[in-house]
């Protein structure tokens, strides 16, 4: 799915002026994370691995009770990259399993395809009470113009059914760990991925603490309706946040995915609606001017993470008011506002909210 939003243009402009970095490979593991300088809040990389062949696109068929091939599937497996096949509840005939693997688009299973690559087949056998009674594993290499047929008999399988699930990703691909530093302690942040180029990817991101323990993860950002990812959290005492980026469906961040697209990962402060690195009255003005909007575009998805501009987005801004990211050119002259000044600004903002409610 693909949608274009005005806020994405604002993000692109912000990325041009904000500090930007690329990967310091290898950074596939937590203890190899690319550690970014304070103020660098945007990174660019690709999940592709040019040393690996792309996963094969399989088609699967199995014999039914008549003995002929009655079951068929193209992309139904929970394993792999979405192009591996699976069949479920296939009845066992004469105590035997019997299935054939081919490559897309060979729907006649005569070898009319050009797919080449390795795959694995996981077969699970269930009795009439749907209890698992056995499992069988096969591995093969599909070559252009050929099909692979598997058949096996076991007297203990009488009256049972079986599932076949193919896996087409057998080698780990790229995973990127990034550590953002110099973030304001206790502030709420938003980490998210977006497209870099015309081809959309499907990312998963995770947040790890300083010990390498996973704290949270996200697959698809619901606000912008894309396959890119978004998560929020509170900056810990050390001011560092480690985010990992991988491709779907690699929920364990081990590299078993097939997404080779380029991406941008950025981290912003919640409530920084104008993307200038600070949560201040200018951001309140953005919120006030767009209160009631049905989309989150004007806030660049840095509010409560739900569609629309509401009072909940104001609460996010208020909670983070005064937090800022010091970009490199500002580090030498950065100053922290006096508590009294912050209090006066917050009181002024509250007054503006009251005025806004009565308009």
mmCIF file of C-alpha atoms in Angstrom:
data_model
loop_
_atom_site.group_PDB
_atom_site.id
_atom_site.type_symbol
_atom_site.label_atom_id
_atom_site.label_comp_id
_atom_site.label_asym_id
_atom_site.label_seq_id
_atom_site.Cartn_x
_atom_site.Cartn_y
_atom_site.Cartn_z
ATOM 1 C CA UNK A 1 0.000 0.000 0.000
ATOM 2 C CA UNK A 2 1.237 3.507 -0.659
ATOM 3 C CA UNK A 3 -0.052 6.926 0.305
ATOM 4 C CA UNK A 4 1.549 10.359 0.018
ATOM 5 C CA UNK A 5 1.230 12.882 2.814
ATOM 6 C CA UNK A 6 2.249 16.545 3.100
ATOM 7 C CA UNK A 7 3.913 15.688 6.413
ATOM 8 C CA UNK A 8 6.319 13.375 4.622
ATOM 9 C CA UNK A 9 7.595 16.369 2.654
ATOM 10 C CA UNK A 10 8.226 18.145 5.954
ATOM 11 C CA UNK A 11 10.135 15.092 7.145
ATOM 12 C CA UNK A 12 12.243 15.103 3.991
ATOM 13 C CA UNK A 13 13.114 18.773 4.498
ATOM 14 C CA UNK A 14 14.004 18.093 8.127
ATOM 15 C CA UNK A 15 16.314 15.272 7.081
ATOM 16 C CA UNK A 16 18.176 17.678 4.807
ATOM 17 C CA UNK A 17 19.024 19.978 7.698
ATOM 18 C CA UNK A 18 19.286 17.443 10.529
ATOM 19 C CA UNK A 19 22.470 15.429 11.095
ATOM 20 C CA UNK A 20 22.436 12.278 8.989
ATOM 21 C CA UNK A 21 24.550 9.110 9.116
ATOM 22 C CA UNK A 22 25.010 5.768 7.385
ATOM 23 C CA UNK A 23 25.926 2.362 8.792
ATOM 24 C CA UNK A 24 29.277 1.405 10.235
ATOM 25 C CA UNK A 25 29.148 -2.251 9.177
ATOM 26 C CA UNK A 26 29.017 -4.813 10.550
ATOM 27 C CA UNK A 27 26.202 -3.822 12.882
ATOM 28 C CA UNK A 28 24.087 -6.989 12.735
ATOM 29 C CA UNK A 29 24.263 -7.636 16.493
ATOM 30 C CA UNK A 30 23.611 -5.580 19.600
ATOM 31 C CA UNK A 31 27.266 -5.504 20.648
ATOM 32 C CA UNK A 32 28.210 -4.323 17.136
ATOM 33 C CA UNK A 33 25.695 -1.466 17.032
ATOM 34 C CA UNK A 34 26.679 1.663 15.126
ATOM 35 C CA UNK A 35 27.041 4.286 17.880
ATOM 36 C CA UNK A 36 25.980 7.687 16.586
ATOM 37 C CA UNK A 37 27.337 11.027 17.738
ATOM 38 C CA UNK A 38 25.093 13.206 19.922
ATOM 39 C CA UNK A 39 22.642 15.158 17.791
ATOM 40 C CA UNK A 40 22.609 12.659 14.907
ATOM 41 C CA UNK A 41 18.973 11.612 14.747
ATOM 42 C CA UNK A 42 18.602 10.236 11.195
ATOM 43 C CA UNK A 43 20.318 7.270 9.567
ATOM 44 C CA UNK A 44 20.179 5.644 6.164
ATOM 45 C CA UNK A 45 20.920 2.072 5.125
ATOM 46 C CA UNK A 46 19.749 -0.917 3.108
ATOM 47 C CA UNK A 47 18.592 -4.316 4.327
ATOM 48 C CA UNK A 48 19.853 -5.965 1.163
ATOM 49 C CA UNK A 49 22.654 -8.519 1.014
ATOM 50 C CA UNK A 50 24.124 -8.698 -2.475
ATOM 51 C CA UNK A 51 26.028 -11.886 -1.633
ATOM 52 C CA UNK A 52 22.810 -13.909 -1.315
ATOM 53 C CA UNK A 53 20.449 -15.081 -4.037
ATOM 54 C CA UNK A 54 16.828 -13.935 -3.728
ATOM 55 C CA UNK A 55 14.473 -16.490 -2.133
ATOM 56 C CA UNK A 56 12.596 -18.716 -4.560
ATOM 57 C CA UNK A 57 8.880 -18.334 -5.290
ATOM 58 C CA UNK A 58 7.274 -21.750 -4.790
ATOM 59 C CA UNK A 59 4.022 -23.485 -5.715
ATOM 60 C CA UNK A 60 2.818 -26.570 -3.850
ATOM 61 C CA UNK A 61 0.352 -29.375 -4.579
ATOM 62 C CA UNK A 62 -0.656 -32.549 -2.736
ATOM 63 C CA UNK A 63 -2.663 -35.672 -3.509
ATOM 64 C CA UNK A 64 -6.144 -35.987 -2.058
ATOM 65 C CA UNK A 65 -8.292 -39.004 -1.189
ATOM 66 C CA UNK A 66 -8.783 -39.837 -4.867
ATOM 67 C CA UNK A 67 -5.051 -40.211 -5.356
ATOM 68 C CA UNK A 68 -4.854 -37.271 -7.776
ATOM 69 C CA UNK A 69 -3.482 -33.846 -6.946
ATOM 70 C CA UNK A 70 -6.424 -31.977 -5.446
ATOM 71 C CA UNK A 71 -4.757 -29.457 -3.111
ATOM 72 C CA UNK A 72 -2.894 -26.382 -4.324
ATOM 73 C CA UNK A 73 -1.209 -23.308 -2.806
ATOM 74 C CA UNK A 74 1.027 -20.481 -3.967
ATOM 75 C CA UNK A 75 2.000 -18.118 -1.105
ATOM 76 C CA UNK A 76 0.341 -19.496 2.036
ATOM 77 C CA UNK A 77 3.303 -20.364 4.261
ATOM 78 C CA UNK A 78 3.898 -18.610 7.566
ATOM 79 C CA UNK A 79 7.608 -19.105 6.950
ATOM 80 C CA UNK A 80 9.771 -17.223 4.487
ATOM 81 C CA UNK A 81 9.144 -13.964 2.705
ATOM 82 C CA UNK A 82 5.495 -14.386 1.757
ATOM 83 C CA UNK A 83 6.242 -16.324 -1.446
ATOM 84 C CA UNK A 84 6.651 -19.739 0.122
ATOM 85 C CA UNK A 85 3.782 -22.226 -0.050
ATOM 86 C CA UNK A 86 1.813 -24.268 2.473
ATOM 87 C CA UNK A 87 -1.080 -26.730 2.624
ATOM 88 C CA UNK A 88 -3.136 -27.613 5.686
ATOM 89 C CA UNK A 89 -5.325 -30.554 6.716
ATOM 90 C CA UNK A 90 -4.453 -32.711 3.730
ATOM 91 C CA UNK A 91 -5.943 -36.202 4.244
ATOM 92 C CA UNK A 92 -3.483 -39.097 4.285
ATOM 93 C CA UNK A 93 -4.273 -41.762 1.676
ATOM 94 C CA UNK A 94 -3.060 -45.349 2.149
ATOM 95 C CA UNK A 95 -0.920 -44.276 5.112
ATOM 96 C CA UNK A 96 1.124 -42.048 2.781
ATOM 97 C CA UNK A 97 1.969 -38.401 2.298
ATOM 98 C CA UNK A 98 2.479 -37.250 -1.282
ATOM 99 C CA UNK A 99 3.252 -33.699 -2.404
ATOM 100 C CA UNK A 100 5.108 -31.834 -5.149
ATOM 101 C CA UNK A 101 7.043 -28.556 -5.080
ATOM 102 C CA UNK A 102 7.490 -26.370 -8.155
ATOM 103 C CA UNK A 103 8.291 -22.747 -8.950
ATOM 104 C CA UNK A 104 5.943 -19.927 -9.847
ATOM 105 C CA UNK A 105 4.084 -19.752 -12.248
ATOM 106 C CA UNK A 106 4.098 -23.513 -12.939
ATOM 107 C CA UNK A 107 0.483 -24.256 -11.974
ATOM 108 C CA UNK A 108 0.488 -27.437 -14.072
ATOM 109 C CA UNK A 109 3.541 -28.825 -12.216
ATOM 110 C CA UNK A 110 5.323 -29.667 -15.439
ATOM 111 C CA UNK A 111 8.482 -27.703 -14.645
ATOM 112 C CA UNK A 112 7.488 -24.556 -16.509
ATOM 113 C CA UNK A 113 9.372 -22.084 -14.311
ATOM 114 C CA UNK A 114 12.803 -20.489 -13.935
ATOM 115 C CA UNK A 115 13.125 -20.523 -10.135
ATOM 116 C CA UNK A 116 16.434 -21.666 -8.672
ATOM 117 C CA UNK A 117 17.249 -21.981 -4.982
ATOM 118 C CA UNK A 118 17.083 -23.939 -1.753
ATOM 119 C CA UNK A 119 14.032 -24.566 0.404
ATOM 120 C CA UNK A 120 12.910 -26.613 3.389
ATOM 121 C CA UNK A 121 9.637 -28.488 3.915
ATOM 122 C CA UNK A 122 8.160 -29.049 7.369
ATOM 123 C CA UNK A 123 5.466 -31.738 7.498
ATOM 124 C CA UNK A 124 3.278 -32.160 10.595
ATOM 125 C CA UNK A 125 0.953 -35.173 10.957
ATOM 126 C CA UNK A 126 -2.186 -34.994 13.127
ATOM 127 C CA UNK A 127 -4.559 -37.732 14.297
ATOM 128 C CA UNK A 128 -8.356 -37.565 14.164
ATOM 129 C CA UNK A 129 -8.328 -35.582 17.440
ATOM 130 C CA UNK A 130 -6.018 -33.003 15.867
ATOM 131 C CA UNK A 131 -3.157 -34.095 18.107
ATOM 132 C CA UNK A 132 0.352 -33.964 16.638
ATOM 133 C CA UNK A 133 1.617 -37.533 16.244
ATOM 134 C CA UNK A 134 4.624 -37.151 13.949
ATOM 135 C CA UNK A 135 6.711 -34.712 11.926
ATOM 136 C CA UNK A 136 8.926 -35.056 8.864
ATOM 137 C CA UNK A 137 11.555 -32.690 7.486
ATOM 138 C CA UNK A 138 12.769 -32.405 3.894
ATOM 139 C CA UNK A 139 15.181 -30.050 2.168
ATOM 140 C CA UNK A 140 15.714 -29.547 -1.522
ATOM 141 C CA UNK A 141 17.070 -27.363 -4.288
ATOM 142 C CA UNK A 142 14.605 -26.302 -6.937
ATOM 143 C CA UNK A 143 16.084 -25.889 -10.423
ATOM 144 C CA UNK A 144 14.535 -24.371 -13.565
ATOM 145 C CA UNK A 145 12.409 -26.785 -15.567
ATOM 146 C CA UNK A 146 12.058 -29.337 -12.752
ATOM 147 C CA UNK A 147 9.690 -30.260 -9.927
ATOM 148 C CA UNK A 148 10.391 -32.095 -6.659
ATOM 149 C CA UNK A 149 8.009 -34.832 -5.489
ATOM 150 C CA UNK A 150 8.033 -36.294 -1.978
ATOM 151 C CA UNK A 151 6.258 -39.478 -0.872
ATOM 152 C CA UNK A 152 6.537 -41.429 2.359
ATOM 153 C CA UNK A 153 4.495 -44.168 4.029
ATOM 154 C CA UNK A 154 4.012 -44.994 7.691
ATOM 155 C CA UNK A 155 1.445 -47.422 9.108
ATOM 156 C CA UNK A 156 0.989 -45.170 12.145
ATOM 157 C CA UNK A 157 -0.448 -42.438 9.932
ATOM 158 C CA UNK A 158 -3.700 -44.254 9.111
ATOM 159 C CA UNK A 159 -6.669 -41.884 9.146
ATOM 160 C CA UNK A 160 -4.491 -38.842 9.869
ATOM 161 C CA UNK A 161 -4.102 -35.487 8.128
ATOM 162 C CA UNK A 162 -0.963 -33.470 7.493
ATOM 163 C CA UNK A 163 0.262 -29.919 7.004
ATOM 164 C CA UNK A 164 3.117 -28.928 4.691
ATOM 165 C CA UNK A 165 4.892 -25.605 5.229
ATOM 166 C CA UNK A 166 7.742 -24.460 3.005
ATOM 167 C CA UNK A 167 10.566 -22.151 4.093
ATOM 168 C CA UNK A 168 12.431 -20.231 1.378
ATOM 169 C CA UNK A 169 14.806 -18.125 3.496
ATOM 170 C CA UNK A 170 17.650 -20.350 4.650
ATOM 171 C CA UNK A 171 20.403 -17.794 5.262
ATOM 172 C CA UNK A 172 20.216 -14.683 7.436
ATOM 173 C CA UNK A 173 20.223 -11.306 5.731
ATOM 174 C CA UNK A 174 21.075 -7.846 6.964
ATOM 175 C CA UNK A 175 19.948 -6.527 10.353
ATOM 176 C CA UNK A 176 21.044 -3.075 11.548
ATOM 177 C CA UNK A 177 21.541 -1.982 15.172
ATOM 178 C CA UNK A 178 21.830 1.761 15.839
ATOM 179 C CA UNK A 179 22.542 3.543 19.127
ATOM 180 C CA UNK A 180 21.385 7.166 19.332
ATOM 181 C CA UNK A 181 23.200 9.158 22.016
ATOM 182 C CA UNK A 182 22.898 12.505 23.778
ATOM 183 C CA UNK A 183 19.105 12.347 24.024
ATOM 184 C CA UNK A 184 17.341 14.233 26.849
ATOM 185 C CA UNK A 185 16.856 11.917 29.828
ATOM 186 C CA UNK A 186 13.230 11.192 30.663
ATOM 187 C CA UNK A 187 11.845 12.630 27.424
ATOM 188 C CA UNK A 188 9.492 10.610 25.258
ATOM 189 C CA UNK A 189 10.832 9.732 21.821
ATOM 190 C CA UNK A 190 9.438 8.382 18.564
ATOM 191 C CA UNK A 191 11.600 6.050 16.462
ATOM 192 C CA UNK A 192 10.353 5.236 12.975
ATOM 193 C CA UNK A 193 11.351 4.023 9.550
ATOM 194 C CA UNK A 194 10.374 5.436 6.177
ATOM 195 C CA UNK A 195 11.145 4.825 2.527
ATOM 196 C CA UNK A 196 14.393 5.930 0.936
ATOM 197 C CA UNK A 197 13.598 5.969 -2.748
ATOM 198 C CA UNK A 198 10.623 4.847 -4.793
ATOM 199 C CA UNK A 199 10.498 1.212 -3.661
ATOM 200 C CA UNK A 200 8.616 0.603 -0.422
ATOM 201 C CA UNK A 201 9.897 -1.942 2.049
ATOM 202 C CA UNK A 202 8.354 -3.785 4.979
ATOM 203 C CA UNK A 203 10.349 -3.200 8.150
ATOM 204 C CA UNK A 204 10.208 -4.294 11.771
ATOM 205 C CA UNK A 205 12.000 -2.255 14.435
ATOM 206 C CA UNK A 206 12.909 -3.087 18.018
ATOM 207 C CA UNK A 207 14.122 -1.127 21.038
ATOM 208 C CA UNK A 208 16.870 -2.595 23.236
ATOM 209 C CA UNK A 209 18.167 -1.403 26.595
ATOM 210 C CA UNK A 210 21.840 -1.035 27.528
ATOM 211 C CA UNK A 211 22.079 -4.730 28.495
ATOM 212 C CA UNK A 212 20.790 -5.942 25.123
ATOM 213 C CA UNK A 213 17.311 -6.803 26.410
ATOM 214 C CA UNK A 214 14.451 -6.170 23.998
ATOM 215 C CA UNK A 215 11.994 -3.632 25.428
ATOM 216 C CA UNK A 216 9.509 -3.217 22.580
ATOM 217 C CA UNK A 217 8.999 -3.764 18.861
ATOM 218 C CA UNK A 218 6.694 -2.614 16.067
ATOM 219 C CA UNK A 219 5.826 -4.000 12.661
ATOM 220 C CA UNK A 220 3.476 -1.645 10.783
ATOM 221 C CA UNK A 221 2.725 1.974 11.701
ATOM 222 C CA UNK A 222 -1.093 2.257 11.682
ATOM 223 C CA UNK A 223 -1.181 6.054 11.555
ATOM 224 C CA UNK A 224 0.292 6.492 8.089
ATOM 225 C CA UNK A 225 -1.002 3.101 6.850
ATOM 226 C CA UNK A 226 2.341 1.856 5.567
ATOM 227 C CA UNK A 227 4.488 -1.215 6.048
ATOM 228 C CA UNK A 228 7.077 0.904 7.837
ATOM 229 C CA UNK A 229 7.412 0.934 11.605
ATOM 230 C CA UNK A 230 6.981 3.268 14.594
ATOM 231 C CA UNK A 231 7.506 2.861 18.325
ATOM 232 C CA UNK A 232 7.711 5.193 21.306
ATOM 233 C CA UNK A 233 9.503 5.103 24.619
ATOM 234 C CA UNK A 234 11.182 7.124 27.353
ATOM 235 C CA UNK A 235 14.849 8.032 27.074
ATOM 236 C CA UNK A 236 16.755 6.231 29.877
ATOM 237 C CA UNK A 237 19.180 7.833 32.311
ATOM 238 C CA UNK A 238 22.206 7.329 30.039
ATOM 239 C CA UNK A 239 20.556 9.302 27.219
ATOM 240 C CA UNK A 240 21.011 6.427 24.760
ATOM 241 C CA UNK A 241 18.432 4.525 22.716
ATOM 242 C CA UNK A 242 19.346 1.455 20.648
ATOM 243 C CA UNK A 243 17.017 0.658 17.742
ATOM 244 C CA UNK A 244 17.306 -2.374 15.452
ATOM 245 C CA UNK A 245 15.874 -2.485 11.928
ATOM 246 C CA UNK A 246 15.060 -5.693 10.081
ATOM 247 C CA UNK A 247 12.615 -6.876 7.416
ATOM 248 C CA UNK A 248 9.306 -8.701 7.735
ATOM 249 C CA UNK A 249 8.737 -11.361 9.093
ATOM 250 C CA UNK A 250 11.944 -11.348 11.174
ATOM 251 C CA UNK A 251 10.343 -10.747 14.586
ATOM 252 C CA UNK A 252 13.376 -12.210 16.376
ATOM 253 C CA UNK A 253 15.865 -9.874 14.629
ATOM 254 C CA UNK A 254 17.986 -12.760 13.376
ATOM 255 C CA UNK A 255 18.075 -11.715 9.712
ATOM 256 C CA UNK A 256 15.612 -14.245 8.302
ATOM 257 C CA UNK A 257 13.763 -11.944 5.934
ATOM 258 C CA UNK A 258 13.876 -11.039 2.259
ATOM 259 C CA UNK A 259 13.490 -7.257 2.324
ATOM 260 C CA UNK A 260 16.385 -5.705 0.401
ATOM 261 C CA UNK A 261 15.054 -2.139 0.201
ATOM 262 C CA UNK A 262 16.690 1.038 1.445
ATOM 263 C CA UNK A 263 15.231 2.804 4.465
ATOM 264 C CA UNK A 264 15.583 5.867 6.666
ATOM 265 C CA UNK A 265 15.443 5.487 10.454
ATOM 266 C CA UNK A 266 14.959 8.640 12.475
ATOM 267 C CA UNK A 267 14.338 9.422 16.121
ATOM 268 C CA UNK A 268 12.444 12.537 17.206
ATOM 269 C CA UNK A 269 11.028 13.906 20.421
ATOM 270 C CA UNK A 270 7.310 13.377 20.860
ATOM 271 C CA UNK A 271 5.567 16.731 20.521
ATOM 272 C CA UNK A 272 8.210 18.205 18.199
ATOM 273 C CA UNK A 273 5.566 18.812 15.562
ATOM 274 C CA UNK A 274 7.681 21.160 13.420
ATOM 275 C CA UNK A 275 10.768 18.909 13.475
ATOM 276 C CA UNK A 276 13.235 21.521 14.692
ATOM 277 C CA UNK A 277 14.624 19.379 17.518
ATOM 278 C CA UNK A 278 12.837 21.203 20.344
ATOM 279 C CA UNK A 279 9.432 20.815 21.979
ATOM 280 C CA UNK A 280 8.358 24.420 22.454
ATOM 281 C CA UNK A 281 5.579 26.946 21.871
ATOM 282 C CA UNK A 282 6.042 26.763 18.112
ATOM 283 C CA UNK A 283 4.888 23.145 18.290
ATOM 284 C CA UNK A 284 1.884 24.173 20.367
ATOM 285 C CA UNK A 285 0.945 26.599 17.602
ATOM 286 C CA UNK A 286 1.051 23.764 15.063
ATOM 287 C CA UNK A 287 -1.228 21.678 17.275
ATOM 288 C CA UNK A 288 -3.646 24.573 17.933
ATOM 289 C CA UNK A 289 -3.923 25.477 14.254
ATOM 290 C CA UNK A 290 -4.772 21.902 13.278
ATOM 291 C CA UNK A 291 -6.887 20.772 16.222
ATOM 292 C CA UNK A 292 -9.744 18.695 14.829
ATOM 293 C CA UNK A 293 -7.925 17.511 11.699
ATOM 294 C CA UNK A 294 -8.919 13.973 10.786
ATOM 295 C CA UNK A 295 -5.332 12.964 10.027
ATOM 296 C CA UNK A 296 -2.060 13.301 11.914
ATOM 297 C CA UNK A 297 -0.258 14.792 8.918
ATOM 298 C CA UNK A 298 0.276 18.262 10.384
ATOM 299 C CA UNK A 299 1.924 16.769 13.487
ATOM 300 C CA UNK A 300 4.139 14.499 11.388
ATOM 301 C CA UNK A 301 2.932 11.553 13.477
ATOM 302 C CA UNK A 302 4.767 12.814 16.574
ATOM 303 C CA UNK A 303 1.720 12.981 18.817
ATOM 304 C CA UNK A 304 -0.168 10.131 20.438
ATOM 305 C CA UNK A 305 0.254 7.832 17.432
ATOM 306 C CA UNK A 306 -3.462 7.782 16.647
ATOM 307 C CA UNK A 307 -5.083 9.301 13.539
ATOM 308 C CA UNK A 308 -6.358 12.850 13.940
ATOM 309 C CA UNK A 309 -5.259 15.920 15.902
ATOM 310 C CA UNK A 310 -6.840 15.765 19.363
ATOM 311 C CA UNK A 311 -6.372 16.865 22.964
ATOM 312 C CA UNK A 312 -4.343 13.693 23.495
ATOM 313 C CA UNK A 313 -1.684 15.086 21.163
ATOM 314 C CA UNK A 314 -1.599 18.219 23.315
ATOM 315 C CA UNK A 315 -0.996 16.011 26.371
ATOM 316 C CA UNK A 316 2.012 14.474 24.607
ATOM 317 C CA UNK A 317 3.370 17.946 23.801
ATOM 318 C CA UNK A 318 2.817 19.172 27.363
ATOM 319 C CA UNK A 319 4.565 16.154 28.900
ATOM 320 C CA UNK A 320 7.641 16.683 26.691
ATOM 321 C CA UNK A 321 7.667 20.493 26.783
ATOM 322 C CA UNK A 322 11.193 21.898 27.087
ATOM 323 C CA UNK A 323 12.997 18.797 25.790
ATOM 324 C CA UNK A 324 15.391 19.253 22.897
ATOM 325 C CA UNK A 325 17.974 17.481 20.784
ATOM 326 C CA UNK A 326 21.178 19.483 20.419
ATOM 327 C CA UNK A 327 22.340 19.121 16.833
ATOM 328 C CA UNK A 328 26.161 19.106 16.434
ATOM 329 C CA UNK A 329 26.520 22.771 15.525
ATOM 330 C CA UNK A 330 24.564 23.660 18.666
ATOM 331 C CA UNK A 331 26.426 21.448 21.124
ATOM 332 C CA UNK A 332 29.126 23.974 21.968
ATOM 333 C CA UNK A 333 26.608 26.685 22.770
ATOM 334 C CA UNK A 334 23.729 24.598 24.089
ATOM 335 C CA UNK A 335 22.078 25.892 27.238
ATOM 336 C CA UNK A 336 19.333 24.547 29.442
ATOM 337 C CA UNK A 337 16.442 26.963 30.123
ATOM 338 C CA UNK A 338 16.046 27.996 33.737
ATOM 339 C CA UNK A 339 13.213 26.171 35.560
ATOM 340 C CA UNK A 340 11.437 29.499 36.111
ATOM 341 C CA UNK A 341 11.455 30.224 32.374
ATOM 342 C CA UNK A 342 10.068 26.787 31.593
ATOM 343 C CA UNK A 343 7.310 27.258 34.138
ATOM 344 C CA UNK A 344 6.327 30.629 32.670
ATOM 345 C CA UNK A 345 6.255 29.224 29.155
ATOM 346 C CA UNK A 346 4.126 26.279 30.249
ATOM 347 C CA UNK A 347 1.684 28.560 32.027
ATOM 348 C CA UNK A 348 1.433 30.672 28.894
ATOM 349 C CA UNK A 349 0.722 27.571 26.837
ATOM 350 C CA UNK A 350 -1.985 26.436 29.238
ATOM 351 C CA UNK A 351 -3.584 29.845 28.880
ATOM 352 C CA UNK A 352 -3.518 29.500 25.120
ATOM 353 C CA UNK A 353 -5.201 26.099 25.376
ATOM 354 C CA UNK A 354 -7.964 27.625 27.490
ATOM 355 C CA UNK A 355 -8.407 30.403 24.936
ATOM 356 C CA UNK A 356 -8.496 27.865 22.117
ATOM 357 C CA UNK A 357 -11.228 25.847 23.832
ATOM 358 C CA UNK A 358 -13.491 28.898 24.057
ATOM 359 C CA UNK A 359 -13.076 29.973 20.448
#
